[in-house]
Structure formats: structure tokens, C-alpha cells
Amino acid sequence: MLTERQKSILRMIVDDYVRSAEPVGSRTLSKHVELGYSAATIRNEMADLEALGYLEQPHTSAGRIPSQAGYRYYVDHLVSQDVALRAKDIEEIKQLFATRVSAFEQAAQQVAHVLSSLTQYTGVVLGAKVYDTTLKSLQLVPLSGQSAVVLVINSAGQVQNKTVTIPDGVPMHDVMQLTEMINRALCGTPMYRIRSRVYEELMREVARHMEDYEEASRLLDQILQVTEEPQEPNVFLGQATNMLLQPEFQNIHKAKSVLSWLEKRDEVLVSLATNALHGDLRVRIGAENEVESLQDCTLITTSLHIGQIPIGVVGVVGPTRMEYGRVIALLRTLSSGLSDVYGRIYSGHSSG
Amino acid sequence: MLTERQKSILRMIVDDYVRSAEPVGSRTLSKHVELGYSAATIRNEMADLEALGYLEQPHTSAGRIPSQAGYRYYVDHLVSQDVALRAKDIEEIKQLFATRVSAFEQAAQQVAHVLSSLTQYTGVVLGAKVYDTTLKSLQLVPLSGQSAVVLVINSAGQVQNKTVTIPDGVPMHDVMQLTEMINRALCGTPMYRIRSRVYEELMREVARHMEDYEEASRLLDQILQVTEEPQEPNVFLGQATNMLLQPEFQNIHKAKSVLSWLEKRDEVLVSLATNALHGDLRVRIGAENEVESLQDCTLITTSLHIGQIPIGVVGVVGPTRMEYGRVIALLRTLSSGLSDVYGRIYSGHSSG
DNA sequence: GTTAGCACTCTCACTCATTGAGTGCTAACA
DNA sequence: TGTTAGCACTCAATGAGTGAGAGTGCTAAC
């Protein structure tokens, strides 16, 4: 348990270091008006904080910098719970949500972008699969030759499509009958249950009506694949290269490591997706990220939701030396704004 | 006009410099067996080549490096027209096209990826709008409440969709009638002509049949917007951060400049799209790129086509010190491979 | 418990000499 | 006349040495 004085010294060191990226010395701190102690006193406290593992010294004659444990303590106990956002931040966020967007993708991309430009870190948005959607409609539009487009629309209005080949032995009216049967029997079925319900309920009928059962079921399989195709990952990145402006990424190898990781959308996806398991807002500092490339980074994520249902994640990736308070405030604001947009677009425009 | 000896010296300097990224000295060159001259002779020729603007000296006591004009001369006159690809390259390309893909997007992404990993530059693929597509089918699927999904399928099997709001004054049977009218009248119409043909031919009929003309035309407008929405840019990037391994991008500012540019997909799109105007294969060296961020880069592009119709672009972005011969060979191979895939997927599977 | 003072440590920036790669020029050679 | 050997010269890179400055830890005094 830290004393109040230790806490305020730790807080000041973190704040100062986050701003300047330079180790903070005792003299610098003693100049702060709020702290009415001499450099020597502060030095003693700093030595204690270092012994406790909250501070580190790059070398003997340098000031102190926060350790990862120090950041962790700061985030858990010291960060002011509601940082007032800067006027500029508020202005940009207002403008962002003022522009009418017609698709969640647009809004998500813009949010990622704004996060990056306001913070100089990288904003990320994961528009996860909308949970619990059901089949709204399945359509098949013939193209020239043997090919056709299969369209699957779910109850959230999302569309999946794929070009399929109609096997030789299946006449057009069988194709049409097949899609009709599916629509009639399976409308309203949860997407993940479609295949099993087809096997349970539809196969016998297919066998009875189709001219060439084997070919027809081959077509049916292609159609079912469309319903099972995972929604595209929907990972949106802000301007990742902004981070190259941060002093910690002047080292090209560190920079490459993080930027390469961000390039692999599916890995980013996994890291973001685990947010859902950890409640509202999650801060992962340095080694708390399992990912090798993020050992010197902090990843802060918060979830998007409509009512109680989680539907996505908004986050920020940056160096461990991060403006925690401000980023958290930004994330809270933006995630609730984006949740609203999502709700408006996918819930029948009920609120506007 | 250069003498044969000057040409071979220039070629050797380019080849050597591309490999080593170090200025090439006269002694190094004189060691080459093919060139039976002493260092002094080569020095004289190098001085001449520098006077002609094909070589540069970083400083007095360094070797020579090719100038942008030097690279230009190399590309125009010296690059061997058909470099034999390495066994490893061929292997990877074969594997790439052996894996069956069901969508052009997948194949394009993979090609960009392979280009990046084989070259350590950045591969880019632009899947441009399929030209001259016509309307195949327009459908409207009602969701809950007032919203519905509009689906537009074109003759190439591409699908565009968007959620629209059905205005209060339009009853469902009017909605259905509207889509029916469009399908009946406009099937086969080139996409870019749909709006004008609606105005020319359909408006009167709409006015006659709809209960609330004003609201109906508002809905119609939303629907037409879907047909006009530009196909999403379809710019695919390989691993851009690979380039951070190149010596010229150890300078973080140069690196940021190029990577930031690559992040702006719409700018990349423009640069690639202009390839179509310049024939088969285009090499833009350094200042030949209008783009500020690419002043030290080379952009090589080649077009994808089905028969004579251009349908996209494949390219590579890298430093001016580029393996021109190999990259050109790779691009030719990959673009023709990708054209085939495109053809297979969007032309009714005629070839398999 | 707090502070002033002092010796000590370490990085950073600067200078300077050395090294080595490479050039240009000149004179000799075929 | 074209080619080559030799030599003086230039310049970047390297590494050692130095002083300044920032910061610490410790001790003794308040």
C-alpha cells in the first residue's frame, strides 16, 4: 500500500513521462508547486518506489521512468476517472457523428481514423458478427452459363453472396424449387442452425422432388456454405503509420514489429475479440499482451453493444507510454457513439 | 548514344548496387571477369557516365550509384527482357494458383501478398470495376420495421447492397411493384445508364401507379443510388511493412512518407488506375511519379485483362534501387495468372 | 521527518586522429 | 590512340578522449 505522497509522486512521474518521453528527475518534480518537498525528499521516495517495482532507471545518472507495473498501478488507482476531453477532441467527435453515414463500415472506419489522428496512436474497430441473427431470405440469381449468385440476407440486414456453379444435372426449375423450399422452411432460423435443420427436415423432400438427387445435393451444399461463411472480419484500422512519430518507434525494428502485427488483420481480430470476455473496458499493458509484437505496447479496448448484446470492439494500440486517461475517455465516448450508429442502422431505424 | 562498353559498365553498376545497396567502386567492377579492363579504364568511363547524368557520387571518395536517369536507361535498354525466375519464385507462384479460390478478392489479396514476400517490396492489386456490366437483377428484401435491403446484381455476378428506409407513405405492394417495374424495364441496361433510363422511360408509369408519387420517387432515388454506388475500390496491399527491411527506409521519415501514402487507399487507387492509359507495363522511377511521397520510389504496374478488356492492375512499389528485371518478370507472370482467375470466376466458369 | 551539500556516475555531444575505400591525374606502355 | 600503373588527394566512418550536465545516493544538520 502506497502512501498518499508516494501516489502523487508516481502520478506525476507518469504524467510527466507520458508528455515528455524523457526520464523524470527529482529536481524537475520538486519544481511542481503542488508537491511541497525538496528534491532530496523526492529522491528518497523515488528510491522506495523503485524498490517496489513501480519505477525504473535507464541508467544510474538518469531520472526515473514508470515500469509496466507502475503503469498498471497508475491505471488501477491513479488515473482520473473522468478526464475532461479537450475542446478540440470534442469538436472532432461531434463532427464525426454529425455526418450521416449509411453503413456501419463507414462509421467504423471513420472512428478508427479519428482515434488515430487525435491520439497519434492507432485506432482499431472490430465490427464483430451480429450475434443471434436469423435467416431473412435466401435468393439465387442466375447469370449467364452455369453460374448463379447466391444471396443470403440475415435479420440484421447483412448480405452474404457468392457465385456458385449449377451442376449439369439440375434443371432450372429444380434450382428454383430448392431455394423456395429453403425459404419456406428455414426463414427465421438462426444462421448457425441452418445446415443441421436442412439435414433434419429438408433432405427427404429434396430427395423426393429433385430429378438428380446427387447433383442437387451438391448444389445445396454450395448454398449452405454461403450461410456458413464467416462474416468478413471487419477490422478497421486508423492511420497506423502515425505511430512512427512516437519516439519509441524511432527504432525501426520495434516499429516494424508492431506495424507488421497490425497488418495481420486476423491476429488483430483475435486480440480484440477477447475483449468481450473481460467486461466493459480492458487495458493490457506491455507483457500483459500475449502477443510477442506488443510487449512494449498498450492495447486498450472497449466493447460496442446494443442494449446488453456485445456487437463489436473499439480500441487503441500505442506505446506503453500512453495518455491513459485521455485515451480511455475518448474510447468511452466513441464507443457509445458508434454503438448508437450501429443501433440506428441495424435496428430498423427506430431512433431516427 | 553509349558505347557497348559503357552500357555493360552501367548495367554492372546497376546490378551490383541493387544487390548490395552500396556505392560501386572501379576496383570492384574490374574484378568482374566479363569486363577485361583495369580499374583505371573503368574510372574514366565512369567519369563519362557521370557527366552524361547516368551516375552519381554520394561524395568524392565513394563509388558511383545510378541516378534516376541511369535507372531509366537501364530499364529502357539494358534490362534483360526475360529474366528467368528463380526456382523458388516459380514454386511459390505455382502453389498460389494451384489453390482454388472462389472469389477474385481472395486471389488478388494472395497475389499482393506473394509479390511482397518474394520481393521485399510492396505488392498492390487493383481490382477495378468490371467495365460494361449491365443490370442482371434488382431485388428488395424487407426487414423488420421500415427498413429493407436493396440488392443489385450485375452481369458479372457482382453484388451491391444497402439498407434503405421505406418512406411512410409507400405501401408494400407499391414497393414490390416498383422493383418489378425496374426489373422488367431495365434488365440488361448498362449500369451507368440506369438512372437516365428510369427518368426517360419509367417515371410516367411510376406516377400513374403509385399512391404517393413523391414518397415513391424518394424511395426510387435511394434504390438508384445503390446502382450508382462506386464499386468499392478493391485495392489490395501485400505486407507493406516488409519495406522497412530495405536500407533506404531505415530513415524513419522516408518510411513514414511511403507507408502513409500506401495507407490512403484512394490515392493508391488513382496512381494504379492511370496504368490503363499507358499500355501494357509501366515503370515510373522516382520523380516520374507525380506523387510527392514516391519521389524515391519506383512504381511498376501492369494491367489485368480478359481478352482485350482491361479489368484491373497489378503493381509493385519499392525503392528506386529495385530488381527491375525480376520484378517485371514476376508481374508479367502474376498478372496473366490473375487475369485467368478473374476470367474463370466472372465469365460463367467457362474454363472449369 | 525534511533538507542541504557533496561526491560520484553515466550519457551525450564534441573533437581529433586514424583508417580505408575510392577517385583524378599523369606518365608510361602497347 | 587506347590502356594501365602509380601516386597524391578526398572524404566518410570509426574510435578514443574530454568536458558538460543531469541525476543519484549518502551523510549530516536542521
PDB file of N, CA, C and O in Angstrom, chain A residues 204-230:
ATOM      1  N   ARG A 204     -35.339 -35.165 -47.018  1.00  0.00           N
ATOM      2  CA  ARG A 204     -36.277 -36.122 -47.577  1.00  0.00           C
ATOM      3  C   ARG A 204     -37.063 -35.493 -48.733  1.00  0.00           C
ATOM      4  O   ARG A 204     -37.206 -36.046 -49.804  1.00  0.00           O
ATOM      5  N   GLU A 205     -37.492 -34.269 -48.491  1.00  0.00           N
ATOM      6  CA  GLU A 205     -38.251 -33.554 -49.517  1.00  0.00           C
ATOM      7  C   GLU A 205     -37.416 -33.343 -50.780  1.00  0.00           C
ATOM      8  O   GLU A 205     -37.897 -33.512 -51.902  1.00  0.00           O
ATOM      9  N   VAL A 206     -36.135 -32.982 -50.551  1.00  0.00           N
ATOM     10  CA  VAL A 206     -35.243 -32.793 -51.693  1.00  0.00           C
ATOM     11  C   VAL A 206     -35.157 -34.077 -52.495  1.00  0.00           C
ATOM     12  O   VAL A 206     -35.297 -34.090 -53.719  1.00  0.00           O
ATOM     13  N   ALA A 207     -34.946 -35.170 -51.784  1.00  0.00           N
ATOM     14  CA  ALA A 207     -34.823 -36.457 -52.446  1.00  0.00           C
ATOM     15  C   ALA A 207     -36.079 -36.776 -53.274  1.00  0.00           C
ATOM     16  O   ALA A 207     -36.000 -37.298 -54.380  1.00  0.00           O
ATOM     17  N   ARG A 208     -37.216 -36.418 -52.739  1.00  0.00           N
ATOM     18  CA  ARG A 208     -38.475 -36.751 -53.414  1.00  0.00           C
ATOM     19  C   ARG A 208     -38.671 -35.933 -54.692  1.00  0.00           C
ATOM     20  O   ARG A 208     -39.077 -36.437 -55.714  1.00  0.00           O
ATOM     21  N   HIS A 209     -38.320 -34.634 -54.607  1.00  0.00           N
ATOM     22  CA  HIS A 209     -38.681 -33.763 -55.723  1.00  0.00           C
ATOM     23  C   HIS A 209     -37.627 -33.607 -56.811  1.00  0.00           C
ATOM     24  O   HIS A 209     -37.964 -33.226 -57.925  1.00  0.00           O
ATOM     25  N   MET A 210     -36.371 -33.824 -56.477  1.00  0.00           N
ATOM     26  CA  MET A 210     -35.338 -33.471 -57.444  1.00  0.00           C
ATOM     27  C   MET A 210     -35.128 -34.584 -58.473  1.00  0.00           C
ATOM     28  O   MET A 210     -35.149 -35.757 -58.134  1.00  0.00           O
ATOM     29  N   GLU A 211     -34.842 -34.170 -59.694  1.00  0.00           N
ATOM     30  CA  GLU A 211     -34.583 -35.149 -60.750  1.00  0.00           C
ATOM     31  C   GLU A 211     -33.334 -35.951 -60.466  1.00  0.00           C
ATOM     32  O   GLU A 211     -33.331 -37.165 -60.506  1.00  0.00           O
ATOM     33  N   ASP A 212     -32.242 -35.195 -60.206  1.00  0.00           N
ATOM     34  CA  ASP A 212     -30.974 -35.874 -59.937  1.00  0.00           C
ATOM     35  C   ASP A 212     -30.546 -35.532 -58.510  1.00  0.00           C
ATOM     36  O   ASP A 212     -29.980 -34.486 -58.248  1.00  0.00           O
ATOM     37  N   TYR A 213     -30.873 -36.421 -57.589  1.00  0.00           N
ATOM     38  CA  TYR A 213     -30.687 -36.125 -56.177  1.00  0.00           C
ATOM     39  C   TYR A 213     -29.238 -35.773 -55.843  1.00  0.00           C
ATOM     40  O   TYR A 213     -28.957 -34.815 -55.136  1.00  0.00           O
ATOM     41  N   GLU A 214     -28.329 -36.548 -56.416  1.00  0.00           N
ATOM     42  CA  GLU A 214     -26.937 -36.358 -56.063  1.00  0.00           C
ATOM     43  C   GLU A 214     -26.426 -34.974 -56.465  1.00  0.00           C
ATOM     44  O   GLU A 214     -25.814 -34.251 -55.688  1.00  0.00           O
ATOM     45  N   GLU A 215     -26.747 -34.593 -57.708  1.00  0.00           N
ATOM     46  CA  GLU A 215     -26.305 -33.279 -58.194  1.00  0.00           C
ATOM     47  C   GLU A 215     -26.994 -32.170 -57.407  1.00  0.00           C
ATOM     48  O   GLU A 215     -26.390 -31.148 -57.076  1.00  0.00           O
ATOM     49  N   ALA A 216     -28.251 -32.368 -57.114  1.00  0.00           N
ATOM     50  CA  ALA A 216     -28.992 -31.347 -56.383  1.00  0.00           C
ATOM     51  C   ALA A 216     -28.391 -31.124 -55.003  1.00  0.00           C
ATOM     52  O   ALA A 216     -28.269 -29.986 -54.539  1.00  0.00           O
ATOM     53  N   SER A 217     -27.989 -32.211 -54.363  1.00  0.00           N
ATOM     54  CA  SER A 217     -27.455 -32.014 -53.026  1.00  0.00           C
ATOM     55  C   SER A 217     -26.060 -31.386 -53.092  1.00  0.00           C
ATOM     56  O   SER A 217     -25.622 -30.730 -52.149  1.00  0.00           O
ATOM     57  N   ARG A 218     -25.400 -31.555 -54.224  1.00  0.00           N
ATOM     58  CA  ARG A 218     -24.124 -30.870 -54.391  1.00  0.00           C
ATOM     59  C   ARG A 218     -24.350 -29.347 -54.453  1.00  0.00           C
ATOM     60  O   ARG A 218     -23.638 -28.565 -53.840  1.00  0.00           O
ATOM     61  N   LEU A 219     -25.393 -28.988 -55.200  1.00  0.00           N
ATOM     62  CA  LEU A 219     -25.749 -27.572 -55.270  1.00  0.00           C
ATOM     63  C   LEU A 219     -26.152 -27.055 -53.895  1.00  0.00           C
ATOM     64  O   LEU A 219     -25.735 -25.985 -53.447  1.00  0.00           O
ATOM     65  N   LEU A 220     -26.963 -27.860 -53.222  1.00  0.00           N
ATOM     66  CA  LEU A 220     -27.434 -27.471 -51.901  1.00  0.00           C
ATOM     67  C   LEU A 220     -26.247 -27.209 -50.966  1.00  0.00           C
ATOM     68  O   LEU A 220     -26.229 -26.250 -50.199  1.00  0.00           O
ATOM     69  N   ASP A 221     -25.248 -28.056 -51.095  1.00  0.00           N
ATOM     70  CA  ASP A 221     -24.077 -27.882 -50.247  1.00  0.00           C
ATOM     71  C   ASP A 221     -23.392 -26.549 -50.513  1.00  0.00           C
ATOM     72  O   ASP A 221     -23.003 -25.840 -49.594  1.00  0.00           O
ATOM     73  N   GLN A 222     -23.279 -26.198 -51.792  1.00  0.00           N
ATOM     74  CA  GLN A 222     -22.678 -24.901 -52.128  1.00  0.00           C
ATOM     75  C   GLN A 222     -23.473 -23.759 -51.502  1.00  0.00           C
ATOM     76  O   GLN A 222     -22.927 -22.787 -50.987  1.00  0.00           O
ATOM     77  N   ILE A 223     -24.797 -23.911 -51.548  1.00  0.00           N
ATOM     78  CA  ILE A 223     -25.661 -22.862 -50.992  1.00  0.00           C
ATOM     79  C   ILE A 223     -25.466 -22.757 -49.478  1.00  0.00           C
ATOM     80  O   ILE A 223     -25.323 -21.664 -48.920  1.00  0.00           O
ATOM     81  N   LEU A 224     -25.410 -23.906 -48.829  1.00  0.00           N
ATOM     82  CA  LEU A 224     -25.249 -23.900 -47.375  1.00  0.00           C
ATOM     83  C   LEU A 224     -23.928 -23.262 -46.962  1.00  0.00           C
ATOM     84  O   LEU A 224     -23.835 -22.594 -45.943  1.00  0.00           O
ATOM     85  N   GLN A 225     -22.931 -23.494 -47.804  1.00  0.00           N
ATOM     86  CA  GLN A 225     -21.635 -22.886 -47.486  1.00  0.00           C
ATOM     87  C   GLN A 225     -21.722 -21.379 -47.378  1.00  0.00           C
ATOM     88  O   GLN A 225     -21.033 -20.759 -46.573  1.00  0.00           O
ATOM     89  N   VAL A 226     -22.575 -20.782 -48.199  1.00  0.00           N
ATOM     90  CA  VAL A 226     -22.710 -19.328 -48.139  1.00  0.00           C
ATOM     91  C   VAL A 226     -23.251 -18.901 -46.779  1.00  0.00           C
ATOM     92  O   VAL A 226     -22.780 -17.924 -46.185  1.00  0.00           O
ATOM     93  N   THR A 227     -24.210 -19.668 -46.273  1.00  0.00           N
ATOM     94  CA  THR A 227     -24.773 -19.296 -44.971  1.00  0.00           C
ATOM     95  C   THR A 227     -23.755 -19.461 -43.848  1.00  0.00           C
ATOM     96  O   THR A 227     -23.861 -18.811 -42.822  1.00  0.00           O
ATOM     97  N   GLU A 228     -22.780 -20.321 -44.082  1.00  0.00           N
ATOM     98  CA  GLU A 228     -21.814 -20.588 -43.017  1.00  0.00           C
ATOM     99  C   GLU A 228     -20.556 -19.749 -43.104  1.00  0.00           C
ATOM    100  O   GLU A 228     -19.792 -19.677 -42.157  1.00  0.00           O
ATOM    101  N   GLU A 229     -20.390 -19.150 -44.266  1.00  0.00           N
ATOM    102  CA  GLU A 229     -19.183 -18.362 -44.448  1.00  0.00           C
ATOM    103  C   GLU A 229     -19.101 -17.322 -43.342  1.00  0.00           C
ATOM    104  O   GLU A 229     -20.053 -16.601 -43.093  1.00  0.00           O
ATOM    105  N   PRO A 230     -17.959 -17.283 -42.666  1.00  0.00           N
ATOM    106  CA  PRO A 230     -17.883 -16.302 -41.589  1.00  0.00           C
ATOM    107  C   PRO A 230     -18.033 -14.907 -42.159  1.00  0.00           C
ATOM    108  O   PRO A 230     -17.566 -14.633 -43.256  1.00  0.00           O
TER     109      PRO A 230
END
